[in-house]
Coordinates of C-alpha atoms in Angstrom, one line a residue:
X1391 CA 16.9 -21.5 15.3
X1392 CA 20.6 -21.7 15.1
X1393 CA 22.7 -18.2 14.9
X1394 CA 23.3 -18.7 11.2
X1395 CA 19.8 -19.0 10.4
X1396 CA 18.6 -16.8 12.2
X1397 CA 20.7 -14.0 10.6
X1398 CA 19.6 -15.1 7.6
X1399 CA 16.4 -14.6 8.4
X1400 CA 16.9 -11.3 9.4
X1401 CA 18.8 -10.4 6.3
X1402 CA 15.7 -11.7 4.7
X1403 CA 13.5 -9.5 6.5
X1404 CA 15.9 -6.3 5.6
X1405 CA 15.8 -7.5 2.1
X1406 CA 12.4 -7.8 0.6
X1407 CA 11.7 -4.3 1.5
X1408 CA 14.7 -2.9 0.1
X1409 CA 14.4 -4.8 -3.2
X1410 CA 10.8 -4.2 -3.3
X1411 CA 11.4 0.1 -2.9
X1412 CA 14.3 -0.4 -5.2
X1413 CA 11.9 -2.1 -7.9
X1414 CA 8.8 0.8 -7.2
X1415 CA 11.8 3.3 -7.7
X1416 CA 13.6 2.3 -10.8
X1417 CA 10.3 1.7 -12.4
X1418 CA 8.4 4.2 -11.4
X1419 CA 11.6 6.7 -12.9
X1420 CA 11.9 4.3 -15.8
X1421 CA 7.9 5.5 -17.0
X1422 CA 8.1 9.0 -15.5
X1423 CA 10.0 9.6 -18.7
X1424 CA 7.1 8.4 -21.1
X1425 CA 4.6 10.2 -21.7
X1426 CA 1.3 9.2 -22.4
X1427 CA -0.7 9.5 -26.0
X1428 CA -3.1 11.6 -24.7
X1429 CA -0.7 14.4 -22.9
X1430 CA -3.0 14.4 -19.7
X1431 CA -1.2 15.4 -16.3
X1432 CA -1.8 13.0 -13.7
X1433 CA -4.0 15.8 -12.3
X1434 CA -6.4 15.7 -15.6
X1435 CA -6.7 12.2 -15.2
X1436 CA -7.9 12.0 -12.2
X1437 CA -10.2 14.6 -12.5
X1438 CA -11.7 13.1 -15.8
X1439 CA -12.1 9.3 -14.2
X1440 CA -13.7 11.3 -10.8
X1441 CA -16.0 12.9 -13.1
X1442 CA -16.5 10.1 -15.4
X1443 CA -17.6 7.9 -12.1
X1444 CA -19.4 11.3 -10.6
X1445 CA -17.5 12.0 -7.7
X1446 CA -17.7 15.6 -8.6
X1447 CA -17.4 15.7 -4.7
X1448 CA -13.6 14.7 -4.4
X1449 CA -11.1 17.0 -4.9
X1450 CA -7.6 17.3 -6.4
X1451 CA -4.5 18.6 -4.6
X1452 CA -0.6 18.8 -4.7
X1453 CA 1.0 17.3 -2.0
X1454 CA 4.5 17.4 -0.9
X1455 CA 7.2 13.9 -1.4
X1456 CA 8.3 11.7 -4.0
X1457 CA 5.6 9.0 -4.4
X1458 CA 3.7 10.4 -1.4
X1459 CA 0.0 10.2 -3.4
X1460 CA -2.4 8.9 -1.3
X1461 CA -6.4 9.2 -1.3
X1462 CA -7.7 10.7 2.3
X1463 CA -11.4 9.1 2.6
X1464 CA -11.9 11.9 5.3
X1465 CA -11.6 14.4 3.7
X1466 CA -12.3 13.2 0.4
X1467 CA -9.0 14.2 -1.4
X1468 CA -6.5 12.3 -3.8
X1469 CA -3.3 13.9 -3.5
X1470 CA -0.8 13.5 -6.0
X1471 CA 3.2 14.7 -5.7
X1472 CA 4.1 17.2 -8.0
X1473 CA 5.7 15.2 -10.3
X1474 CA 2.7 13.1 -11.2
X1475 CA 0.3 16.1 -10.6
X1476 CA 1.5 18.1 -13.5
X1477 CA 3.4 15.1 -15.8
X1478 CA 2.4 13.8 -18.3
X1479 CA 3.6 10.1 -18.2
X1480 CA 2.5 6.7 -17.9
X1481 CA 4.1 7.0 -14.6
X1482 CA 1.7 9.7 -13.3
X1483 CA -1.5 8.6 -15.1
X1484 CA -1.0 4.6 -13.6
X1485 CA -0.5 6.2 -9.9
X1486 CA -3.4 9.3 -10.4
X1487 CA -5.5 7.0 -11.3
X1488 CA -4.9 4.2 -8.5
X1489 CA -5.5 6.5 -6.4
X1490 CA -8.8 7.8 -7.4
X1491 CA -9.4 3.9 -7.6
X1492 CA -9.4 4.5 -3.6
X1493 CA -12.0 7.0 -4.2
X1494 CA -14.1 4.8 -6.2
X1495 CA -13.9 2.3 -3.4
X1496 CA -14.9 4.9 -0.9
X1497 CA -17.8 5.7 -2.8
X1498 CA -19.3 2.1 -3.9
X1499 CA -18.5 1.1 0.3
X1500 CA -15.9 -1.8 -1.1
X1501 CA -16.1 -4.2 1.9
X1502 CA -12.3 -4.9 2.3
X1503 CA -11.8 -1.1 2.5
X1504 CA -14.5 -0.9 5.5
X1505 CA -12.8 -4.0 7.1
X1506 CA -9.7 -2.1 6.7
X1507 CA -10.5 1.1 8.0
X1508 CA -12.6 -0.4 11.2
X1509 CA -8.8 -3.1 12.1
X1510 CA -7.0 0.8 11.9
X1511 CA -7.5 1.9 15.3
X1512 CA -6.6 -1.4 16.8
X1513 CA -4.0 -2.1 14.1
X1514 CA -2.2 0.9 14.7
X1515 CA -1.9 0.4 18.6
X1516 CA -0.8 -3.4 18.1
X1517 CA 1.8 -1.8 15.7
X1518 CA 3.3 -0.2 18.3
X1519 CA 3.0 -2.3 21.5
X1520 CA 3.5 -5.6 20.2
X1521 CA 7.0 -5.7 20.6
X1522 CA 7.0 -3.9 23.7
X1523 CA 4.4 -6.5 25.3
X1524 CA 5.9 -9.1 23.7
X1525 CA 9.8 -8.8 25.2
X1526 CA 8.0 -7.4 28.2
X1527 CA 6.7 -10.7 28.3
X1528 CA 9.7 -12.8 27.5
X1529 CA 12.0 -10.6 30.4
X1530 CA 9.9 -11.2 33.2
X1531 CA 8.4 -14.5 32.4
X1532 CA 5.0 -13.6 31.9
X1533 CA 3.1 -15.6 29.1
X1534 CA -0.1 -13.2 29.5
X1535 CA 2.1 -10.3 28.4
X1536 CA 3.6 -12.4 25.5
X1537 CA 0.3 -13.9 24.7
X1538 CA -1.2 -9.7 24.5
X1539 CA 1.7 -8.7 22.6
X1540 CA 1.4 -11.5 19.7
X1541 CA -2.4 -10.8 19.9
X1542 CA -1.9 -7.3 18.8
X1543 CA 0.9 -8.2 16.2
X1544 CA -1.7 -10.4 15.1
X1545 CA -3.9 -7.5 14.6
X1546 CA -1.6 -5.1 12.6
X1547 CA -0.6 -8.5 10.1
X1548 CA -4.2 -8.6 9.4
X1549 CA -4.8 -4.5 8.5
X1550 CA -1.4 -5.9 6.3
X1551 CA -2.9 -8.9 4.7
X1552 CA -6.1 -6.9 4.1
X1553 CA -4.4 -4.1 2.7
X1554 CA -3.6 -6.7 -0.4
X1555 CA -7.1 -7.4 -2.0
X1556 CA -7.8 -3.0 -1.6
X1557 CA -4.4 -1.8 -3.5
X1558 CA -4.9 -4.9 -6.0
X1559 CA -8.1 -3.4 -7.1
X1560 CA -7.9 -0.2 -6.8
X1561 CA -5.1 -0.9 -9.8
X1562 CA -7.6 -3.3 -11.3
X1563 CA -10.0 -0.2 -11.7
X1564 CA -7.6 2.2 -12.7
X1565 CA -6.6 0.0 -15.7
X1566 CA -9.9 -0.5 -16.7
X1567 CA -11.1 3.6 -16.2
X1568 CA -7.6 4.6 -17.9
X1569 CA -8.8 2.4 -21.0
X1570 CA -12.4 3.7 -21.0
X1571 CA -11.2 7.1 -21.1
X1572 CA -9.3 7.0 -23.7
X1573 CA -5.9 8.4 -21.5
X1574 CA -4.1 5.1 -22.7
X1575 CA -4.1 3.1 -26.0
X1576 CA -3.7 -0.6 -26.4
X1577 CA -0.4 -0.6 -27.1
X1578 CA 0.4 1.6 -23.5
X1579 CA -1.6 -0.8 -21.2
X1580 CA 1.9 -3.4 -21.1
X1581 CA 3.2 -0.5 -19.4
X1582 CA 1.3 0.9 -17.3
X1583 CA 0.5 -2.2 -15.8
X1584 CA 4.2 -2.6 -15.0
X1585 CA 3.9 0.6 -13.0
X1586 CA 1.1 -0.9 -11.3
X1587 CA 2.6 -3.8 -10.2
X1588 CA 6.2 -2.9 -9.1
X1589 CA 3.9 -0.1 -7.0
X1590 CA 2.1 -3.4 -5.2
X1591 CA 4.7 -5.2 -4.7
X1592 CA 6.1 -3.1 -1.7
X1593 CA 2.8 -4.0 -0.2
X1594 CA 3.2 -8.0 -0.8
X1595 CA 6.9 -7.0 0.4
X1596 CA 5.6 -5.8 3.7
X1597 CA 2.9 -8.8 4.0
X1598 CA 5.6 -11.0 3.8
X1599 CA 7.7 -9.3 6.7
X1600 CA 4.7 -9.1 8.4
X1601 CA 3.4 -12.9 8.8
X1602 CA 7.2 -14.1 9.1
X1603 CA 7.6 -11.9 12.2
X1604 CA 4.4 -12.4 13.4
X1605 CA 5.1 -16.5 13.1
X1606 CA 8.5 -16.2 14.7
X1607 CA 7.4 -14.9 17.9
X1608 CA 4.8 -17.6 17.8
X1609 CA 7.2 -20.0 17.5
X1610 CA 9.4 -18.8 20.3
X1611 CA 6.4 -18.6 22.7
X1612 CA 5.5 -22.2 21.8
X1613 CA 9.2 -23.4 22.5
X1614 CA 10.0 -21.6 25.2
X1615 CA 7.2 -23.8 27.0
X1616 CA 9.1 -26.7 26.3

């Protein structure tokens, strides 16, 4: 790979991210300013689609950030920032209810969420000594260490990869239980699925990083054989 490609490349790599936060961000702020038909807080919602699905079991709480909501299968929370805990909007209801969509999935044992949870451990770990191994590796001429290193970046792509299909329908279910409940109308499901989406594509955004990187130190392993 010559040096102008291989800037490119790396421009690439800085890129996608960027543009796919920048996307999250301007719609997500776009939304936050509409509210929904039914006046719920994000914090409602959630409640009502827990109890509607009778995980009476899974609590609610505030949680500190911007777009820091998350669903904690350990301790069987969804926590929603305080915007979308107490607002009212299209923005709030789309994310409050993805993440009880998490919930769901905990509940019903969704197999790509049990795959993804047992590649953790080992994901985590090859997240943050593939590098390490791998220039290790390349410095002192070792292809074991190389070989270890791209076999743990190997490991981390795949919790990425797997990560898709879970966040896809966890969004699938929370457009379907924000119908059925009657928090959106017909004519606010355009939108909300636009929150939705920009929110998954920083997920497809760090895929894509992902198996580039993980397929360039690949082919530098393979060529430096040569």
């Amino acid at each position: 790979m010559g040096l102008g490609s291989y800037l490119i490349y790396i421009a690439l790599l800085m890129i996608i991210p960027l543009w796919a936060q920048s996307k999250v961000k301007s719609t997500y702020k776009k939304f936050a300013k509409k509210a929904t038909s039914s006046l719920m807080t994000g914090a409602q919602v959630a409640r009502q689609i827990l109890d509607d699905n009778g995980l009476y079991h899974v609590t609610i709480e505030e949680t500190r950030g911007t777009l820091s909501d998350h669903y904690d299968p350990r301790k069987k929370v969804v926590r929603l920032s305080r915007d979308n805990y107490y607002g009212h909007s299209m923005a709030a209801s789309a994310i409050a209810a993805h993440e009880v969509g998490h919930a769901i999935q905990d509940e019903q044992a969704y197999s790509f969420l049990r795959f993804r949870h047992a590649l953790f451990p080992v994901a985590s770990l090859g997240d943050k000594m593939s590098i390490f191994l791998i220039i290790a590796g390349f410095i002192l001429d070792q292809s074991g260490l190389i070989l270890g290193g791209i076999a743990f970046m190997g490991f981390a792509v795949l919790f990425q990869l797997v990560t898709l299909p879970v966040e896809f329908d966890a969004s699938n279910r929370a457009m379907a239980q924000l119908v059925s409940s009657g928090v959106i109308k017909n004519n606010e499901e355009r939108d909300t699925k636009k929150v939705l989406n920009a929110a998954a594509l920083t997920y497809v955004a760090a895929a894509m990083v992902a198996v580039a990187e993980l397929i360039r130190f690949i082919l530098m392993f393979v060529l430096s054989d040569d």
